Amino acid sequence: MTQQAEIPDGGVNRQFALLDEFVASLPYKKENLIAILHRAQEIFGSLPEEVQMHIAYLLDIPAAKVYGVVSFYSFFTMKARGRHVVNVCTGTACFVRGAAKIQLEVEKQLGIKTGETTEDGLFTLESLRCVGACGLAPVLVIDGKVYGKVEVGQVKEILGEYREK
């Protein structure tokens, strides 16, 4: 039986309980660290130190190993993300075709810099090195949906779709 984290009022934190249940259901735990991290990020929205430490405890592995995986893969985040994650591709093809202008326009429209989340928690802006859609450059990706051949004038309208959701 795994230990569950407690919250200050003494009740069992449901998020940790969900994570504990998921880990307990796996036949091979240590070998599934990445899958566990994915599930934890789905549950918590990010992987802060407290969650990483809990995973290390559950798997009986060093916390440094968990941190190493979290910090290596760009998909994982230690900070809470907004409801919608906006990524601007900054790979060579996108860069050459104007990704920097797209990124500046997204920053302007959202009122944040790359790596930040809007105050209302609706958007997080990130950049990717390459999404593998070079023929569609420059590319904007929102919640996994790819927008290709994006022009600066389209950014406001594209973001507007997600403000309405």
PDB file of C-alpha atoms in Angstrom:
ATOM      1  CA  MET A   1       0.000   0.000   0.000  1.00  0.00           C
ATOM      2  CA  THR A   2       1.364   3.418  -0.936  1.00  0.00           C
ATOM      3  CA  GLN A   3       1.486   6.394   1.333  1.00  0.00           C
ATOM      4  CA  GLN A   4      -0.839   9.241   0.360  1.00  0.00           C
ATOM      5  CA  ALA A   5       0.013  12.899   0.839  1.00  0.00           C
ATOM      6  CA  GLU A   6      -1.997  14.846   3.345  1.00  0.00           C
ATOM      7  CA  ILE A   7      -3.230  18.391   2.947  1.00  0.00           C
ATOM      8  CA  PRO A   8      -3.199  20.834   5.875  1.00  0.00           C
ATOM      9  CA  ASP A   9      -6.833  20.219   6.843  1.00  0.00           C
ATOM     10  CA  GLY A  10      -6.033  16.535   7.375  1.00  0.00           C
ATOM     11  CA  GLY A  11      -8.022  15.234   4.400  1.00  0.00           C
ATOM     12  CA  VAL A  12      -6.457  13.072   1.727  1.00  0.00           C
ATOM     13  CA  ASN A  13      -5.468  15.109  -1.298  1.00  0.00           C
ATOM     14  CA  ARG A  14      -7.468  13.635  -4.196  1.00  0.00           C
ATOM     15  CA  GLN A  15      -4.796  14.432  -6.766  1.00  0.00           C
ATOM     16  CA  PHE A  16      -2.145  12.450  -4.904  1.00  0.00           C
ATOM     17  CA  ALA A  17      -4.649   9.636  -4.392  1.00  0.00           C
ATOM     18  CA  LEU A  18      -5.273   9.471  -8.157  1.00  0.00           C
ATOM     19  CA  LEU A  19      -1.549   9.351  -8.806  1.00  0.00           C
ATOM     20  CA  ASP A  20      -1.056   6.665  -6.155  1.00  0.00           C
ATOM     21  CA  GLU A  21      -3.821   4.556  -7.738  1.00  0.00           C
ATOM     22  CA  PHE A  22      -2.253   4.897 -11.183  1.00  0.00           C
ATOM     23  CA  VAL A  23       1.206   3.896  -9.951  1.00  0.00           C
ATOM     24  CA  ALA A  24      -0.230   0.973  -7.987  1.00  0.00           C
ATOM     25  CA  SER A  25      -1.938  -0.318 -11.151  1.00  0.00           C
ATOM     26  CA  LEU A  26       1.353  -0.644 -13.026  1.00  0.00           C
ATOM     27  CA  PRO A  27       3.097  -4.026 -12.992  1.00  0.00           C
ATOM     28  CA  TYR A  28       6.515  -2.397 -13.559  1.00  0.00           C
ATOM     29  CA  LYS A  29       6.834   0.887 -11.728  1.00  0.00           C
ATOM     30  CA  LYS A  30      10.412   2.124 -12.106  1.00  0.00           C
ATOM     31  CA  GLU A  31      10.377   1.228 -15.783  1.00  0.00           C
ATOM     32  CA  ASN A  32       7.326   3.452 -16.298  1.00  0.00           C
ATOM     33  CA  LEU A  33       8.739   6.706 -14.932  1.00  0.00           C
ATOM     34  CA  ILE A  34       7.899   8.688 -18.076  1.00  0.00           C
ATOM     35  CA  ALA A  35       4.336   7.322 -18.195  1.00  0.00           C
ATOM     36  CA  ILE A  36       3.937   8.159 -14.509  1.00  0.00           C
ATOM     37  CA  LEU A  37       5.211  11.685 -15.107  1.00  0.00           C
ATOM     38  CA  HIS A  38       2.762  12.130 -17.990  1.00  0.00           C
ATOM     39  CA  ARG A  39      -0.120  10.972 -15.788  1.00  0.00           C
ATOM     40  CA  ALA A  40       1.023  13.167 -12.894  1.00  0.00           C
ATOM     41  CA  GLN A  41       1.156  16.195 -15.180  1.00  0.00           C
ATOM     42  CA  GLU A  42      -2.374  15.415 -16.395  1.00  0.00           C
ATOM     43  CA  ILE A  43      -3.572  15.259 -12.789  1.00  0.00           C
ATOM     44  CA  PHE A  44      -1.674  18.240 -11.351  1.00  0.00           C
ATOM     45  CA  GLY A  45      -1.219  20.402 -14.450  1.00  0.00           C
ATOM     46  CA  SER A  46       2.531  20.564 -13.806  1.00  0.00           C
ATOM     47  CA  LEU A  47       5.282  18.723 -11.950  1.00  0.00           C
ATOM     48  CA  PRO A  48       6.364  20.894  -9.023  1.00  0.00           C
ATOM     49  CA  GLU A  49       8.991  19.679  -6.552  1.00  0.00           C
ATOM     50  CA  GLU A  50       6.388  18.218  -4.180  1.00  0.00           C
ATOM     51  CA  VAL A  51       4.981  15.977  -6.930  1.00  0.00           C
ATOM     52  CA  GLN A  52       8.451  14.921  -8.084  1.00  0.00           C
ATOM     53  CA  MET A  53       9.415  14.010  -4.524  1.00  0.00           C
ATOM     54  CA  HIS A  54       6.231  11.964  -4.136  1.00  0.00           C
ATOM     55  CA  ILE A  55       6.961  10.062  -7.349  1.00  0.00           C
ATOM     56  CA  ALA A  56      10.530   9.389  -6.214  1.00  0.00           C
ATOM     57  CA  TYR A  57       9.159   8.039  -2.929  1.00  0.00           C
ATOM     58  CA  LEU A  58       6.591   5.825  -4.665  1.00  0.00           C
ATOM     59  CA  LEU A  59       9.190   4.361  -7.018  1.00  0.00           C
ATOM     60  CA  ASP A  60      11.981   4.210  -4.446  1.00  0.00           C
ATOM     61  CA  ILE A  61      14.357   6.096  -6.745  1.00  0.00           C
ATOM     62  CA  PRO A  62      16.451   9.220  -6.161  1.00  0.00           C
ATOM     63  CA  ALA A  63      14.575  12.504  -6.563  1.00  0.00           C
ATOM     64  CA  ALA A  64      17.447  13.649  -8.793  1.00  0.00           C
ATOM     65  CA  LYS A  65      16.509  10.958 -11.322  1.00  0.00           C
ATOM     66  CA  VAL A  66      12.916  12.218 -11.456  1.00  0.00           C
ATOM     67  CA  TYR A  67      14.107  15.820 -11.755  1.00  0.00           C
ATOM     68  CA  GLY A  68      16.550  14.826 -14.496  1.00  0.00           C
ATOM     69  CA  VAL A  69      13.774  13.364 -16.625  1.00  0.00           C
ATOM     70  CA  VAL A  70      11.398  16.269 -15.957  1.00  0.00           C
ATOM     71  CA  SER A  71      14.020  18.871 -16.822  1.00  0.00           C
ATOM     72  CA  PHE A  72      15.273  17.006 -19.913  1.00  0.00           C
ATOM     73  CA  TYR A  73      11.984  16.594 -21.797  1.00  0.00           C
ATOM     74  CA  SER A  74      10.387  19.849 -22.940  1.00  0.00           C
ATOM     75  CA  PHE A  75       6.893  18.350 -22.667  1.00  0.00           C
ATOM     76  CA  PHE A  76       7.151  18.335 -18.883  1.00  0.00           C
ATOM     77  CA  THR A  77       6.763  21.550 -16.924  1.00  0.00           C
ATOM     78  CA  MET A  78       7.432  22.423 -13.318  1.00  0.00           C
ATOM     79  CA  LYS A  79       5.236  25.521 -13.487  1.00  0.00           C
ATOM     80  CA  ALA A  80       1.471  25.510 -13.910  1.00  0.00           C
ATOM     81  CA  ARG A  81       0.370  26.092 -17.482  1.00  0.00           C
ATOM     82  CA  GLY A  82      -2.653  27.955 -18.704  1.00  0.00           C
ATOM     83  CA  ARG A  83      -5.764  26.236 -19.972  1.00  0.00           C
ATOM     84  CA  HIS A  84      -4.448  26.687 -23.522  1.00  0.00           C
ATOM     85  CA  VAL A  85      -0.779  26.176 -24.379  1.00  0.00           C
ATOM     86  CA  VAL A  86       0.431  28.216 -27.337  1.00  0.00           C
ATOM     87  CA  ASN A  87       3.686  27.180 -29.014  1.00  0.00           C
ATOM     88  CA  VAL A  88       5.514  29.067 -31.732  1.00  0.00           C
ATOM     89  CA  CYS A  89       7.872  26.911 -33.753  1.00  0.00           C
ATOM     90  CA  THR A  90      11.343  28.449 -33.858  1.00  0.00           C
ATOM     91  CA  GLY A  91      12.979  25.819 -36.057  1.00  0.00           C
ATOM     92  CA  THR A  92      15.035  26.913 -39.059  1.00  0.00           C
ATOM     93  CA  ALA A  93      12.243  26.862 -41.657  1.00  0.00           C
ATOM     94  CA  CYS A  94       9.824  28.694 -39.363  1.00  0.00           C
ATOM     95  CA  PHE A  95      12.480  31.188 -38.310  1.00  0.00           C
ATOM     96  CA  VAL A  96      13.370  31.988 -41.918  1.00  0.00           C
ATOM     97  CA  ARG A  97       9.678  32.446 -42.759  1.00  0.00           C
ATOM     98  CA  GLY A  98       8.930  34.876 -39.946  1.00  0.00           C
ATOM     99  CA  ALA A  99       8.392  32.958 -36.697  1.00  0.00           C
ATOM    100  CA  ALA A 100       9.976  35.785 -34.689  1.00  0.00           C
ATOM    101  CA  LYS A 101       7.292  38.201 -35.916  1.00  0.00           C
ATOM    102  CA  ILE A 102       4.575  35.673 -35.081  1.00  0.00           C
ATOM    103  CA  GLN A 103       6.034  35.191 -31.600  1.00  0.00           C
ATOM    104  CA  LEU A 104       6.164  38.950 -30.978  1.00  0.00           C
ATOM    105  CA  GLU A 105       2.543  39.305 -32.092  1.00  0.00           C
ATOM    106  CA  VAL A 106       1.391  36.476 -29.822  1.00  0.00           C
ATOM    107  CA  GLU A 107       3.253  38.116 -26.924  1.00  0.00           C
ATOM    108  CA  LYS A 108       1.574  41.427 -27.756  1.00  0.00           C
ATOM    109  CA  GLN A 109      -1.903  39.896 -28.024  1.00  0.00           C
ATOM    110  CA  LEU A 110      -1.557  37.958 -24.763  1.00  0.00           C
ATOM    111  CA  GLY A 111       0.372  40.613 -22.861  1.00  0.00           C
ATOM    112  CA  ILE A 112       3.045  38.122 -21.767  1.00  0.00           C
ATOM    113  CA  LYS A 113       6.501  36.983 -22.783  1.00  0.00           C
ATOM    114  CA  THR A 114       7.425  33.499 -23.962  1.00  0.00           C
ATOM    115  CA  GLY A 115       7.557  31.148 -20.978  1.00  0.00           C
ATOM    116  CA  GLU A 116       4.830  33.026 -19.086  1.00  0.00           C
ATOM    117  CA  THR A 117       1.151  32.435 -18.357  1.00  0.00           C
ATOM    118  CA  THR A 118      -1.553  35.083 -18.567  1.00  0.00           C
ATOM    119  CA  GLU A 119      -2.879  36.374 -15.243  1.00  0.00           C
ATOM    120  CA  ASP A 120      -6.286  34.814 -15.915  1.00  0.00           C
ATOM    121  CA  GLY A 121      -4.636  31.410 -16.422  1.00  0.00           C
ATOM    122  CA  LEU A 122      -6.089  31.071 -19.910  1.00  0.00           C
ATOM    123  CA  PHE A 123      -2.879  30.976 -21.972  1.00  0.00           C
ATOM    124  CA  THR A 124       0.725  29.868 -21.587  1.00  0.00           C
ATOM    125  CA  LEU A 125       3.147  30.866 -24.331  1.00  0.00           C
ATOM    126  CA  GLU A 126       6.060  28.596 -25.161  1.00  0.00           C
ATOM    127  CA  SER A 127       8.357  27.999 -28.101  1.00  0.00           C
ATOM    128  CA  LEU A 128       9.400  24.756 -29.762  1.00  0.00           C
ATOM    129  CA  ARG A 129      12.563  24.053 -31.694  1.00  0.00           C
ATOM    130  CA  CYS A 130      10.774  22.175 -34.484  1.00  0.00           C
ATOM    131  CA  VAL A 131       7.372  20.551 -34.911  1.00  0.00           C
ATOM    132  CA  GLY A 132       8.302  18.750 -38.117  1.00  0.00           C
ATOM    133  CA  ALA A 133       5.875  20.677 -40.315  1.00  0.00           C
ATOM    134  CA  CYS A 134       8.453  22.685 -42.240  1.00  0.00           C
ATOM    135  CA  GLY A 135       6.292  22.875 -45.353  1.00  0.00           C
ATOM    136  CA  LEU A 136       3.722  24.794 -43.301  1.00  0.00           C
ATOM    137  CA  ALA A 137       6.181  27.326 -41.851  1.00  0.00           C
ATOM    138  CA  PRO A 138       5.747  29.474 -39.888  1.00  0.00           C
ATOM    139  CA  VAL A 139       3.796  27.249 -37.528  1.00  0.00           C
ATOM    140  CA  LEU A 140       1.731  28.025 -34.438  1.00  0.00           C
ATOM    141  CA  VAL A 141       0.514  25.125 -32.289  1.00  0.00           C
ATOM    142  CA  ILE A 142      -2.273  25.567 -29.740  1.00  0.00           C
ATOM    143  CA  ASP A 143      -3.256  22.611 -27.559  1.00  0.00           C
ATOM    144  CA  GLY A 144      -1.751  20.302 -30.167  1.00  0.00           C
ATOM    145  CA  LYS A 145      -3.639  21.838 -33.116  1.00  0.00           C
ATOM    146  CA  VAL A 146      -1.232  22.988 -35.843  1.00  0.00           C
ATOM    147  CA  TYR A 147      -1.781  26.273 -37.673  1.00  0.00           C
ATOM    148  CA  GLY A 148       0.406  26.545 -40.748  1.00  0.00           C
ATOM    149  CA  LYS A 149       1.611  29.434 -42.891  1.00  0.00           C
ATOM    150  CA  VAL A 150       0.521  31.815 -40.153  1.00  0.00           C
ATOM    151  CA  GLU A 151       0.663  35.519 -40.875  1.00  0.00           C
ATOM    152  CA  VAL A 152       0.919  38.230 -38.227  1.00  0.00           C
ATOM    153  CA  GLY A 153      -2.585  39.464 -39.104  1.00  0.00           C
ATOM    154  CA  GLN A 154      -4.094  36.050 -38.287  1.00  0.00           C
ATOM    155  CA  VAL A 155      -2.770  35.771 -34.736  1.00  0.00           C
ATOM    156  CA  LYS A 156      -5.525  37.803 -33.053  1.00  0.00           C
ATOM    157  CA  GLU A 157      -8.261  35.780 -34.782  1.00  0.00           C
ATOM    158  CA  ILE A 158      -6.621  32.429 -33.978  1.00  0.00           C
ATOM    159  CA  LEU A 159      -6.223  33.324 -30.301  1.00  0.00           C
ATOM    160  CA  GLY A 160      -9.810  34.608 -30.290  1.00  0.00           C
ATOM    161  CA  GLU A 161     -11.053  31.085 -31.059  1.00  0.00           C
ATOM    162  CA  TYR A 162      -9.591  29.930 -27.748  1.00  0.00           C
ATOM    163  CA  ARG A 163     -10.812  32.902 -25.731  1.00  0.00           C
ATOM    164  CA  GLU A 164     -14.352  31.906 -26.677  1.00  0.00           C
ATOM    165  CA  LYS A 165     -13.983  28.231 -25.654  1.00  0.00           C
TER     166      LYS A 165
END
